[in-house]
Amino acid sequence: MLALVLLLVMSLLYWSWYTRRRSDEPPVLPGAWPLIGHAYLFIGDELNFWKQLQYITSECMNNGHAMSYYAGPYKFYVVSDPDDAYKVSNTCFEKDQFSHEFTKELLGDGLLFSAASTWKRHRKLINPSFNQQILDGFIPIFNKQARRIISQLQVEVDKGSFDHSQYVRQNFMETICLTALDDSIDADEAVSYVKSFETYMNCNICRFHRVWLYPEQLYKFSNIKKRQDKCVEVLHRVCDSVLQKKRAQRKQTKSSEWKDKNGGAKPKVFMDLLMELDEGQLTDREIRDEMNTIIMAGHDTSANVTIFAMVLIGSHPPVQAKIYEELQEVFGGTDRDIEKQDFSRLVYLEAVLKETMRYYVMAPFVGRYIDQDVKLKNCTLKAGNNCMLLLYGIHRNPMWGPDVNEFRPERWLDPATLPKNPNAFVGFSLGKRNCIGKAYAMMSMKALLSHVLRRYRLRADHRQLVLKLDVLLKPVTGHFVSIQDRLNI
Ligand code: HEM
């Protein structure tokens, strides 16, 4: 008994020594409990997680834009000032200690969570795969996918409100698979790949909400881990099989002679591009990690922005009317495919997408590991801790003007109404480790919406949305949108 009391006293003493604030460090969020710190805030579901993140963001913004909090033995800094966030992101290139741990079996050394040394080499190698010429090669796929969702949505016409998120998510998952792996993935493989991806992500979310499963030693005995392992096995098997098929294809025919299933010229997809770098530069394992990373980072994000955009457009009839007017002008009143030169002409649609991403920031924070002391405007972040850059706070900064909390796409049309700070918009994060797929994302979303909004009129009420935060900010499943076919109006 005495030993137990002694242990408790020692732990408490260590805790108060450990959590004492060094003079130039950010202030600590009020309400830390002995030993567990602020971890209790995060117990609960994804709705609570979003609520707590909003709370932490507002505390941070009201306390000099930098604070710290404790989750058990871990100290986290939070930063909401755009210049400070930029400084952190371009000084510390390591990701936080948890993201890699939770995803390493699937994503391994893929760009999103790889160690800084690997990331620097891979990002340099992979950057050219996202150049404009390559992206233009995907336009036929974007058009085909947009036409696919239009015909799928027919069953919902005039039926009242429905949950459009399933259609949109499935569509973006197919699109990213087609542009990453192409049709070398057969139909059965594609189905099991998509299912396994979803289950894998859900397992990670389950783990995230069970703090006791954070340590690998406990997690490996859980049923969640067993389920996740099965998914990883499928995902790796499918990716390896596509890699082998592609190797065989490359031996038999030159890339200029590749044909799709209908005999048309086949664009080079991401896996082809990574294999071309291949000769000694990336191993099969590294290619697989990068493919899974591109698929994971690329589909749910774009799908969610599109899901939110459709709700916001349906909720703001004047915005929808303006988009429709622009579409009529650019496409001359026809339902033709979107072409290369059309993308830059869809100025208002782009403003709507950017405003959607500002208003509902998809990744409300990104994590970094502070591997060296970083001096910020009013304080210093000490090496050895994790840091969350609060992108949500940056998008709600008063620099956006008195209408910061309103959805107003018009702000993007006149540079004078935008903040002067170059780091004000962080929908794709900031600094050198920002999103590599931002141009791809804008093209695929514009392509899909340019088709859907020419054909359908949306109705929605964004005030009904209840939000949750798992990996991304998402609406809790619900029926928010209804559609009318413009051909019948
Ligand atoms: C609207 C859609 C998208 C949003 C909102 C988004 C957002 C983000 C964010 C916030 C990050 C984290 C950056 C950081 O840690 O600072 C990221 C990284 C990344 N994204 Fe995206 N993304 C989108 C679409 C895409 C697409 C379509 C692809 C691929 C085709 C993609 C591939 C990646 C990759 C590979 C990374 C890791 C980059 C690195 O660490 O070098 N993303 N994205």
Short mmCIF file of C-alpha atoms and ligand atoms in Angstrom, two decimals:
data_model
loop_
_atom_site.label_atom_id
_atom_site.label_comp_id
_atom_site.label_asym_id
_atom_site.label_seq_id
_atom_site.Cartn_x
_atom_site.Cartn_y
_atom_site.Cartn_z
CA MET A 1 0.00 0.00 0.00
CA LEU A 2 2.79 2.36 1.01
CA ALA A 3 4.59 1.54 -2.22
CA LEU A 4 1.46 2.42 -4.19
CA VAL A 5 1.07 5.77 -2.43
CA LEU A 6 4.76 6.49 -2.98
CA LEU A 7 4.42 5.66 -6.68
CA LEU A 8 1.42 7.96 -6.98
CA VAL A 9 3.21 10.82 -5.21
CA MET A 10 6.32 10.33 -7.39
CA SER A 11 4.15 10.28 -10.53
CA LEU A 12 2.38 13.46 -9.46
CA LEU A 13 5.68 15.18 -8.69
CA TYR A 14 7.09 14.10 -12.04
CA TRP A 15 3.89 15.27 -13.74
CA SER A 16 4.04 18.73 -12.17
CA TRP A 17 7.75 19.02 -13.03
CA TYR A 18 7.14 17.83 -16.58
CA THR A 19 4.16 20.11 -17.22
CA ARG A 20 5.67 23.24 -15.69
CA ARG A 21 5.73 25.98 -18.25
CA ARG A 22 9.16 27.14 -19.48
CA SER A 23 9.15 30.94 -19.57
CA ASP A 24 8.98 31.45 -23.33
CA GLU A 25 6.74 28.47 -24.12
CA PRO A 26 3.07 28.94 -25.15
CA PRO A 27 0.49 29.01 -22.29
CA VAL A 28 -1.16 25.76 -21.26
CA LEU A 29 -4.83 25.17 -22.04
CA PRO A 30 -6.80 25.43 -18.76
CA GLY A 31 -8.31 22.30 -17.20
CA ALA A 32 -5.42 19.79 -17.21
CA TRP A 33 -6.02 16.86 -14.85
CA PRO A 34 -3.09 15.28 -13.03
CA LEU A 35 -1.43 12.51 -15.05
CA ILE A 36 -3.93 12.43 -17.93
CA GLY A 37 -3.76 16.14 -18.74
CA HIS A 38 -6.44 17.08 -21.29
CA ALA A 39 -6.89 13.54 -22.68
CA TYR A 40 -10.40 13.38 -21.19
CA LEU A 41 -11.52 16.02 -23.70
CA PHE A 42 -11.07 13.52 -26.52
CA ILE A 43 -12.98 10.63 -25.04
CA GLY A 44 -16.11 10.12 -27.13
CA ASP A 45 -17.11 9.98 -30.74
CA GLU A 46 -16.19 11.94 -33.86
CA LEU A 47 -18.82 14.58 -33.08
CA ASN A 48 -17.10 15.29 -29.78
CA PHE A 49 -13.70 15.37 -31.47
CA TRP A 50 -14.92 18.15 -33.77
CA LYS A 51 -16.45 20.02 -30.83
CA GLN A 52 -13.19 19.83 -28.86
CA LEU A 53 -11.10 20.87 -31.83
CA GLN A 54 -13.29 23.96 -32.25
CA TYR A 55 -12.89 24.71 -28.54
CA ILE A 56 -9.10 24.33 -28.63
CA THR A 57 -8.94 26.46 -31.79
CA SER A 58 -10.94 29.29 -30.24
CA GLU A 59 -8.86 29.18 -27.02
CA CYS A 60 -5.71 29.27 -29.11
CA MET A 61 -6.94 32.21 -31.21
CA ASN A 62 -7.87 34.13 -28.04
CA ASN A 63 -4.53 33.45 -26.35
CA GLY A 64 -1.93 34.73 -28.78
CA HIS A 65 -2.42 32.01 -31.45
CA ALA A 66 -0.17 29.43 -29.74
CA MET A 67 -0.95 27.16 -26.78
CA SER A 68 -0.04 23.75 -25.44
CA TYR A 69 -2.03 20.86 -24.02
CA TYR A 70 -1.26 17.42 -22.60
CA ALA A 71 -2.58 14.01 -23.57
CA GLY A 72 -1.13 11.78 -20.86
CA PRO A 73 2.63 12.03 -21.15
CA TYR A 74 2.55 13.77 -24.54
CA LYS A 75 2.77 17.52 -24.91
CA PHE A 76 1.08 19.04 -27.96
CA TYR A 77 1.46 22.57 -29.21
CA VAL A 78 -1.33 24.19 -31.21
CA VAL A 79 -0.68 27.12 -33.54
CA SER A 80 -3.32 29.20 -35.36
CA ASP A 81 -1.34 32.19 -36.62
CA PRO A 82 -0.74 31.84 -40.40
CA ASP A 83 2.85 33.15 -40.32
CA ASP A 84 3.80 31.00 -37.33
CA ALA A 85 2.16 27.95 -38.91
CA TYR A 86 4.13 28.58 -42.09
CA LYS A 87 7.34 28.87 -40.10
CA VAL A 88 6.70 25.58 -38.29
CA SER A 89 5.76 23.77 -41.51
CA ASN A 90 8.91 24.91 -43.28
CA THR A 91 11.26 24.30 -40.34
CA CYS A 92 10.03 20.90 -39.15
CA PHE A 93 9.35 18.39 -41.91
CA GLU A 94 8.71 15.37 -39.70
CA LYS A 95 5.05 14.42 -39.23
CA ASP A 96 3.65 14.00 -35.70
CA GLN A 97 4.48 10.76 -33.86
CA PHE A 98 1.01 9.18 -34.22
CA SER A 99 -0.01 9.48 -37.88
CA HIS A 100 2.78 7.26 -39.18
CA GLU A 101 2.30 4.75 -36.37
CA PHE A 102 -1.40 4.34 -37.22
CA THR A 103 -0.90 3.92 -40.97
CA LYS A 104 2.56 2.43 -41.40
CA GLU A 105 1.38 -1.05 -42.48
CA LEU A 106 -0.54 0.34 -45.43
CA LEU A 107 1.28 3.54 -46.33
CA GLY A 108 4.79 2.58 -45.20
CA ASP A 109 7.16 5.21 -46.55
CA GLY A 110 4.56 6.91 -48.78
CA LEU A 111 4.78 10.72 -48.98
CA LEU A 112 2.01 11.55 -46.51
CA PHE A 113 3.66 10.29 -43.33
CA SER A 114 7.20 9.27 -44.34
CA ALA A 115 10.26 10.37 -42.37
CA ALA A 116 11.66 13.72 -43.54
CA SER A 117 14.76 12.24 -45.23
CA THR A 118 12.69 9.79 -47.34
CA TRP A 119 10.01 12.43 -48.00
CA LYS A 120 12.55 14.92 -49.44
CA ARG A 121 13.88 12.35 -51.93
CA HIS A 122 10.47 10.97 -52.91
CA ARG A 123 8.73 14.34 -53.22
CA LYS A 124 11.42 15.49 -55.66
CA LEU A 125 11.01 12.32 -57.71
CA ILE A 126 7.20 12.35 -57.68
CA ASN A 127 6.52 16.09 -58.25
CA PRO A 128 6.81 15.80 -62.07
CA SER A 129 4.10 13.09 -62.10
CA PHE A 130 1.61 15.81 -61.15
CA ASN A 131 2.56 18.24 -63.94
CA GLN A 132 -0.15 19.84 -66.10
CA GLN A 133 0.51 17.68 -69.16
CA ILE A 134 0.02 14.49 -67.16
CA LEU A 135 -3.14 15.86 -65.52
CA ASP A 136 -4.54 16.85 -68.93
CA GLY A 137 -4.20 13.19 -69.92
CA PHE A 138 -6.77 12.34 -67.21
CA ILE A 139 -9.51 14.61 -68.62
CA PRO A 140 -11.26 11.77 -70.54
CA ILE A 141 -11.41 9.77 -67.28
CA PHE A 142 -12.84 12.77 -65.39
CA ASN A 143 -15.51 13.18 -68.09
CA LYS A 144 -16.39 9.50 -68.12
CA GLN A 145 -16.73 9.46 -64.33
CA ALA A 146 -18.90 12.59 -64.34
CA ARG A 147 -21.25 11.01 -66.89
CA ARG A 148 -21.35 7.89 -64.76
CA ILE A 149 -22.55 9.76 -61.67
CA ILE A 150 -25.13 11.66 -63.74
CA SER A 151 -26.74 8.41 -64.82
CA GLN A 152 -26.51 6.93 -61.30
CA LEU A 153 -28.26 10.00 -59.87
CA GLN A 154 -31.24 9.58 -62.23
CA VAL A 155 -32.98 7.31 -59.68
CA GLU A 156 -33.01 10.18 -57.18
CA VAL A 157 -34.65 12.78 -59.45
CA ASP A 158 -37.75 14.34 -57.86
CA LYS A 159 -37.65 11.81 -55.01
CA GLY A 160 -36.96 14.36 -52.27
CA SER A 161 -33.80 14.58 -50.22
CA PHE A 162 -31.29 11.72 -50.27
CA ASP A 163 -27.77 11.00 -49.08
CA HIS A 164 -25.57 12.03 -52.02
CA SER A 165 -22.34 11.29 -50.18
CA GLN A 166 -22.29 7.57 -51.07
CA TYR A 167 -22.53 8.33 -54.81
CA VAL A 168 -19.85 11.00 -54.66
CA ARG A 169 -17.41 8.98 -52.52
CA GLN A 170 -17.71 5.88 -54.68
CA ASN A 171 -17.19 7.99 -57.80
CA PHE A 172 -14.00 9.66 -56.55
CA MET A 173 -12.63 6.33 -55.33
CA GLU A 174 -13.13 4.88 -58.83
CA THR A 175 -11.58 7.97 -60.41
CA ILE A 176 -8.46 7.84 -58.27
CA CYS A 177 -8.09 4.10 -58.94
CA LEU A 178 -8.43 4.69 -62.69
CA THR A 179 -5.81 7.45 -62.66
CA ALA A 180 -3.46 5.62 -60.29
CA LEU A 181 -3.76 2.01 -61.40
CA ASP A 182 -5.93 2.18 -64.60
CA ASP A 183 -7.89 -0.79 -65.94
CA SER A 184 -5.07 -3.22 -65.13
CA ILE A 185 -7.11 -3.68 -61.97
CA ASP A 186 -9.94 -6.10 -62.83
CA ALA A 187 -13.52 -5.61 -61.64
CA ASP A 188 -13.34 -8.11 -58.72
CA GLU A 189 -10.00 -6.77 -57.58
CA ALA A 190 -11.38 -3.22 -57.69
CA VAL A 191 -14.37 -4.14 -55.53
CA SER A 192 -12.28 -5.86 -52.86
CA TYR A 193 -9.70 -3.06 -53.00
CA VAL A 194 -12.32 -0.35 -52.40
CA LYS A 195 -14.02 -2.34 -49.61
CA SER A 196 -10.74 -3.11 -47.88
CA PHE A 197 -9.69 0.52 -48.07
CA GLU A 198 -12.90 1.61 -46.37
CA THR A 199 -12.65 -1.02 -43.64
CA TYR A 200 -8.99 -0.17 -43.08
CA MET A 201 -9.83 3.49 -42.53
CA ASN A 202 -12.74 2.64 -40.21
CA CYS A 203 -10.43 0.46 -38.10
CA ASN A 204 -8.06 3.39 -37.71
CA ILE A 205 -10.89 5.63 -36.59
CA CYS A 206 -12.00 2.99 -34.02
CA ARG A 207 -8.43 2.88 -32.70
CA PHE A 208 -8.22 6.64 -32.52
CA HIS A 209 -11.19 6.76 -30.14
CA ARG A 210 -9.76 4.04 -27.87
CA VAL A 211 -6.78 5.69 -26.19
CA TRP A 212 -5.82 2.36 -24.56
CA LEU A 213 -5.18 0.91 -28.04
CA TYR A 214 -2.59 3.56 -28.94
CA PRO A 215 0.39 1.46 -27.75
CA GLU A 216 1.25 -1.14 -30.41
CA GLN A 217 1.78 -3.80 -27.69
CA LEU A 218 -1.92 -3.63 -26.73
CA TYR A 219 -3.30 -2.92 -30.17
CA LYS A 220 -1.79 -6.05 -31.70
CA PHE A 221 -4.06 -8.28 -29.55
CA SER A 222 -7.29 -6.46 -30.50
CA ASN A 223 -9.95 -7.63 -32.97
CA ILE A 224 -9.67 -4.31 -34.74
CA LYS A 225 -6.04 -5.07 -35.55
CA LYS A 226 -6.98 -8.53 -36.89
CA ARG A 227 -9.61 -6.98 -39.16
CA GLN A 228 -7.16 -4.34 -40.28
CA ASP A 229 -4.46 -6.91 -41.06
CA LYS A 230 -6.85 -8.74 -43.41
CA CYS A 231 -7.51 -5.48 -45.27
CA VAL A 232 -3.82 -4.69 -45.58
CA GLU A 233 -3.25 -8.16 -47.03
CA VAL A 234 -5.90 -7.57 -49.75
CA LEU A 235 -4.68 -4.05 -50.50
CA HIS A 236 -1.07 -5.16 -50.89
CA ARG A 237 -2.06 -8.21 -52.96
CA VAL A 238 -4.09 -6.11 -55.43
CA CYS A 239 -1.39 -3.46 -55.73
CA ASP A 240 1.32 -6.09 -56.27
CA SER A 241 -0.81 -7.85 -58.88
CA VAL A 242 -1.32 -4.58 -60.83
CA LEU A 243 2.42 -3.91 -60.60
CA GLN A 244 3.19 -7.35 -62.07
CA LYS A 245 0.63 -6.91 -64.87
CA LYS A 246 2.11 -3.54 -65.71
CA ARG A 247 5.65 -4.91 -65.76
CA ALA A 248 4.53 -7.60 -68.20
CA GLN A 249 2.71 -5.01 -70.34
CA ARG A 250 5.82 -2.80 -70.45
CA LYS A 251 7.93 -5.72 -71.66
CA GLN A 252 5.51 -6.54 -74.49
CA THR A 253 4.54 -3.12 -75.87
CA LYS A 254 5.82 0.46 -75.98
CA SER A 255 3.75 2.89 -73.92
CA SER A 256 2.74 4.81 -77.09
CA GLU A 257 0.99 1.63 -78.28
CA TRP A 258 -1.02 1.01 -75.09
CA LYS A 259 -4.73 0.79 -75.76
CA ASP A 260 -7.67 0.89 -73.37
CA LYS A 261 -10.48 -1.69 -73.46
CA ASN A 262 -12.21 0.23 -76.29
CA GLY A 263 -9.06 0.48 -78.38
CA GLY A 264 -8.41 4.17 -77.53
CA ALA A 265 -5.01 5.58 -76.52
CA LYS A 266 -4.33 4.94 -72.84
CA PRO A 267 -3.05 7.78 -70.64
CA LYS A 268 -0.08 7.12 -68.39
CA VAL A 269 -1.36 6.63 -64.86
CA PHE A 270 0.54 7.30 -61.63
CA MET A 271 1.79 3.73 -61.39
CA ASP A 272 3.30 3.92 -64.92
CA LEU A 273 4.96 7.21 -64.02
CA LEU A 274 6.48 5.81 -60.82
CA MET A 275 7.66 2.71 -62.67
CA GLU A 276 9.36 4.90 -65.25
CA LEU A 277 11.38 6.46 -62.44
CA ASP A 278 11.96 3.02 -61.25
CA GLU A 279 15.35 1.94 -62.62
CA GLY A 280 16.95 1.81 -59.18
CA GLN A 281 15.17 4.92 -57.90
CA LEU A 282 12.09 3.40 -56.26
CA THR A 283 11.74 -0.22 -55.18
CA ASP A 284 8.51 -2.20 -55.76
CA ARG A 285 7.73 -1.74 -52.08
CA GLU A 286 8.19 2.04 -52.35
CA ILE A 287 5.99 2.19 -55.47
CA ARG A 288 3.29 0.26 -53.63
CA ASP A 289 3.49 2.61 -50.63
CA GLU A 290 3.22 5.66 -52.87
CA MET A 291 0.27 4.19 -54.80
CA ASN A 292 -1.66 3.46 -51.62
CA THR A 293 -0.80 6.93 -50.33
CA ILE A 294 -2.02 8.69 -53.47
CA ILE A 295 -5.25 6.67 -53.38
CA MET A 296 -5.82 7.32 -49.69
CA ALA A 297 -4.91 11.02 -49.77
CA GLY A 298 -6.65 11.63 -53.08
CA HIS A 299 -10.17 10.25 -52.96
CA ASP A 300 -11.92 11.05 -49.67
CA THR A 301 -10.61 14.61 -49.61
CA SER A 302 -11.91 15.57 -53.06
CA ALA A 303 -15.11 13.62 -52.45
CA ASN A 304 -15.79 15.51 -49.22
CA VAL A 305 -15.18 18.93 -50.72
CA THR A 306 -17.60 18.01 -53.53
CA ILE A 307 -20.18 16.68 -51.03
CA PHE A 308 -20.02 19.94 -49.03
CA ALA A 309 -19.98 22.05 -52.19
CA MET A 310 -23.19 20.40 -53.45
CA VAL A 311 -24.92 21.11 -50.14
CA LEU A 312 -23.76 24.74 -50.11
CA ILE A 313 -24.70 25.29 -53.76
CA GLY A 314 -28.14 23.78 -53.16
CA SER A 315 -28.57 26.01 -50.10
CA HIS A 316 -27.70 29.23 -51.96
CA PRO A 317 -29.93 29.59 -55.06
CA PRO A 318 -28.23 32.82 -56.27
CA VAL A 319 -24.84 31.02 -56.19
CA GLN A 320 -26.31 28.10 -58.15
CA ALA A 321 -27.82 30.49 -60.71
CA LYS A 322 -24.45 32.19 -61.21
CA ILE A 323 -22.64 28.88 -61.69
CA TYR A 324 -25.28 27.78 -64.20
CA GLU A 325 -24.92 31.03 -66.11
CA GLU A 326 -21.15 30.54 -66.29
CA LEU A 327 -21.59 26.93 -67.44
CA GLN A 328 -24.02 27.99 -70.18
CA GLU A 329 -21.52 30.56 -71.38
CA VAL A 330 -18.49 28.22 -71.36
CA PHE A 331 -20.27 25.17 -72.82
CA GLY A 332 -22.53 27.11 -75.19
CA GLY A 333 -25.69 25.55 -73.78
CA THR A 334 -24.56 22.00 -74.69
CA ASP A 335 -23.77 18.94 -72.58
CA ARG A 336 -20.38 18.42 -74.25
CA ASP A 337 -17.36 17.10 -72.36
CA ILE A 338 -15.11 19.48 -70.47
CA GLU A 339 -11.89 20.21 -72.36
CA LYS A 340 -8.45 21.48 -71.36
CA GLN A 341 -9.15 25.14 -72.11
CA ASP A 342 -12.48 25.14 -70.18
CA PHE A 343 -10.94 24.67 -66.73
CA SER A 344 -9.48 28.18 -66.46
CA ARG A 345 -12.73 29.71 -67.73
CA LEU A 346 -14.76 28.30 -64.83
CA VAL A 347 -13.79 31.22 -62.60
CA TYR A 348 -16.93 31.35 -60.48
CA LEU A 349 -17.08 27.58 -59.98
CA GLU A 350 -13.46 27.75 -58.77
CA ALA A 351 -14.42 30.54 -56.34
CA VAL A 352 -17.24 28.35 -55.00
CA LEU A 353 -14.88 25.40 -54.49
CA LYS A 354 -12.26 27.52 -52.72
CA GLU A 355 -14.90 29.12 -50.51
CA THR A 356 -16.28 25.66 -49.69
CA MET A 357 -12.77 24.60 -48.63
CA ARG A 358 -12.31 27.74 -46.57
CA TYR A 359 -15.69 27.45 -44.89
CA TYR A 360 -15.54 23.69 -44.25
CA VAL A 361 -11.78 23.08 -44.08
CA MET A 362 -11.35 19.39 -44.91
CA ALA A 363 -8.28 18.86 -42.74
CA PRO A 364 -8.94 21.21 -39.76
CA PHE A 365 -5.38 20.55 -38.57
CA VAL A 366 -2.15 18.95 -39.77
CA GLY A 367 0.50 17.52 -37.48
CA ARG A 368 4.26 18.09 -37.27
CA TYR A 369 6.94 16.82 -34.91
CA ILE A 370 9.05 19.65 -33.49
CA ASP A 371 12.56 18.32 -34.03
CA GLN A 372 14.32 21.61 -33.25
CA ASP A 373 13.36 24.67 -31.18
CA VAL A 374 11.19 27.02 -33.29
CA LYS A 375 11.01 30.69 -32.35
CA LEU A 376 7.55 32.09 -33.15
CA LYS A 377 6.27 35.69 -32.94
CA ASN A 378 5.46 35.52 -29.19
CA CYS A 379 6.92 32.24 -27.91
CA THR A 380 9.20 29.29 -28.63
CA LEU A 381 8.20 25.70 -29.39
CA LYS A 382 10.64 23.29 -27.77
CA ALA A 383 12.12 20.33 -29.61
CA GLY A 384 10.75 16.89 -28.76
CA ASN A 385 7.01 17.67 -28.84
CA ASN A 386 4.17 17.33 -31.34
CA CYS A 387 2.45 20.32 -32.89
CA MET A 388 -0.95 20.77 -34.53
CA LEU A 389 -1.21 23.53 -37.12
CA LEU A 390 -4.83 24.69 -36.82
CA LEU A 391 -5.86 25.26 -40.42
CA TYR A 392 -9.46 25.74 -39.28
CA GLY A 393 -8.34 28.70 -37.12
CA ILE A 394 -6.44 30.25 -40.03
CA HIS A 395 -9.63 30.14 -42.12
CA ARG A 396 -11.59 31.81 -39.32
CA ASN A 397 -9.00 34.53 -38.69
CA PRO A 398 -10.42 38.12 -38.66
CA MET A 399 -8.04 38.93 -41.55
CA TRP A 400 -10.80 37.46 -43.80
CA GLY A 401 -13.03 40.40 -42.90
CA PRO A 402 -16.26 40.88 -40.94
CA ASP A 403 -17.96 38.19 -43.07
CA VAL A 404 -15.38 35.54 -42.08
CA ASN A 405 -18.14 33.22 -40.81
CA GLU A 406 -20.25 33.53 -43.95
CA PHE A 407 -20.14 31.48 -47.13
CA ARG A 408 -19.42 34.13 -49.77
CA PRO A 409 -17.73 32.89 -52.99
CA GLU A 410 -17.67 36.49 -54.32
CA ARG A 411 -14.73 37.29 -52.03
CA TRP A 412 -12.51 35.23 -54.39
CA LEU A 413 -13.42 37.31 -57.45
CA ASP A 414 -11.75 40.51 -56.30
CA PRO A 415 -8.18 40.34 -54.90
CA ALA A 416 -8.94 43.52 -52.90
CA THR A 417 -11.44 41.57 -50.76
CA LEU A 418 -8.98 38.79 -49.94
CA PRO A 419 -6.47 38.86 -47.06
CA LYS A 420 -3.02 40.11 -48.05
CA ASN A 421 -1.33 37.28 -46.16
CA PRO A 422 -0.12 34.61 -48.67
CA ASN A 423 -0.82 31.88 -46.06
CA ALA A 424 -4.44 32.88 -45.46
CA PHE A 425 -5.86 30.04 -47.57
CA VAL A 426 -4.60 26.67 -46.33
CA GLY A 427 -7.21 24.28 -47.73
CA PHE A 428 -4.33 22.24 -49.16
CA SER A 429 -2.11 22.96 -46.14
CA LEU A 430 0.96 25.18 -46.28
CA GLY A 431 4.74 25.11 -46.68
CA LYS A 432 6.83 22.68 -48.69
CA ARG A 433 5.02 19.59 -47.38
CA ASN A 434 1.65 20.76 -48.67
CA CYS A 435 -0.71 18.74 -50.86
CA ILE A 436 0.94 17.44 -54.02
CA GLY A 437 -2.47 16.72 -55.60
CA LYS A 438 -4.07 20.16 -55.43
CA ALA A 439 -4.21 20.79 -59.20
CA TYR A 440 -5.53 17.25 -59.79
CA ALA A 441 -8.18 17.82 -57.10
CA MET A 442 -9.39 21.11 -58.56
CA MET A 443 -9.61 19.60 -62.06
CA SER A 444 -11.49 16.47 -60.99
CA MET A 445 -13.98 18.44 -58.84
CA LYS A 446 -14.57 21.07 -61.53
CA ALA A 447 -15.08 18.35 -64.15
CA LEU A 448 -17.63 16.49 -62.05
CA LEU A 449 -19.56 19.57 -60.96
CA SER A 450 -19.54 21.12 -64.45
CA HIS A 451 -21.45 18.06 -65.70
CA VAL A 452 -23.73 17.54 -62.70
CA LEU A 453 -24.78 21.20 -62.40
CA ARG A 454 -25.54 21.51 -66.10
CA ARG A 455 -27.91 18.57 -65.82
CA TYR A 456 -29.39 18.86 -62.32
CA ARG A 457 -30.72 21.63 -60.14
CA LEU A 458 -29.87 21.04 -56.48
CA ARG A 459 -31.84 21.92 -53.37
CA ALA A 460 -30.34 21.63 -49.90
CA ASP A 461 -30.17 23.19 -46.47
CA HIS A 462 -26.66 23.43 -45.07
CA ARG A 463 -28.02 24.53 -41.68
CA GLN A 464 -29.16 20.93 -41.17
CA LEU A 465 -25.60 19.61 -41.40
CA VAL A 466 -24.14 18.00 -38.30
CA LEU A 467 -20.39 17.72 -38.53
CA LYS A 468 -17.95 15.13 -37.28
CA LEU A 469 -14.19 14.89 -37.45
CA ASP A 470 -12.56 11.53 -38.05
CA VAL A 471 -9.56 11.82 -40.32
CA LEU A 472 -11.36 14.60 -42.19
CA LEU A 473 -14.23 16.95 -41.46
CA LYS A 474 -17.39 15.22 -42.68
CA PRO A 475 -21.15 15.61 -42.46
CA VAL A 476 -22.78 12.98 -40.30
CA THR A 477 -24.67 10.76 -42.75
CA GLY A 478 -27.97 12.32 -43.65
CA HIS A 479 -30.31 13.36 -46.40
CA PHE A 480 -29.36 16.87 -47.38
CA VAL A 481 -29.74 17.25 -51.12
CA SER A 482 -32.59 16.79 -53.55
CA ILE A 483 -32.31 17.04 -57.33
CA GLN A 484 -34.42 18.05 -60.31
CA ASP A 485 -33.50 17.10 -63.86
CA ARG A 486 -33.16 20.29 -65.90
CA LEU A 487 -34.31 18.33 -68.96
CA ASN A 488 -37.74 17.99 -67.29
CA ILE A 489 -38.08 21.55 -66.00
C1 HEM B 1 -9.74 18.79 -52.25
C2 HEM B 1 -8.97 17.74 -52.16
C3 HEM B 1 -7.75 17.64 -51.31
C4 HEM B 1 -7.48 18.23 -50.10
C5 HEM B 1 -8.37 19.16 -49.30
C6 HEM B 1 -6.16 17.79 -49.70
C7 HEM B 1 -5.52 18.19 -48.55
C8 HEM B 1 -4.27 17.73 -48.16
C9 HEM B 1 -3.64 18.08 -46.92
C10 HEM B 1 -4.24 18.98 -45.85
C11 HEM B 1 -2.45 17.45 -46.89
C12 HEM B 1 -1.47 17.41 -45.72
C13 HEM B 1 -0.35 18.36 -45.89
C14 HEM B 1 0.42 18.57 -44.60
O1 HEM B 1 0.61 17.66 -43.80
O2 HEM B 1 0.83 19.71 -44.42
C15 HEM B 1 -2.31 16.71 -48.12
C16 HEM B 1 -1.20 15.96 -48.47
C17 HEM B 1 -1.15 15.14 -49.57
N1 HEM B 1 -2.11 15.02 -50.56
FE1 HEM B 1 -3.82 16.06 -50.68
N2 HEM B 1 -5.66 16.95 -50.65
C18 HEM B 1 -6.60 16.82 -51.65
C19 HEM B 1 -6.50 16.08 -52.79
C20 HEM B 1 -5.44 15.26 -53.12
C21 HEM B 1 -5.36 14.47 -54.32
C22 HEM B 1 -6.42 14.44 -55.42
C23 HEM B 1 -4.18 13.76 -54.25
C24 HEM B 1 -3.60 12.79 -55.23
C25 HEM B 1 -4.06 12.54 -56.43
C26 HEM B 1 -3.53 14.13 -53.01
C27 HEM B 1 -2.33 13.63 -52.57
C28 HEM B 1 -1.68 14.06 -51.44
C29 HEM B 1 -0.39 13.54 -51.03
C30 HEM B 1 0.42 12.46 -51.74
C31 HEM B 1 -0.04 14.23 -49.86
C32 HEM B 1 1.25 14.13 -49.08
C33 HEM B 1 2.19 15.23 -49.59
C34 HEM B 1 3.55 15.27 -48.95
O3 HEM B 1 3.68 15.04 -47.73
O4 HEM B 1 4.48 15.57 -49.70
N3 HEM B 1 -4.32 15.05 -52.35
N4 HEM B 1 -3.44 16.91 -48.89
#
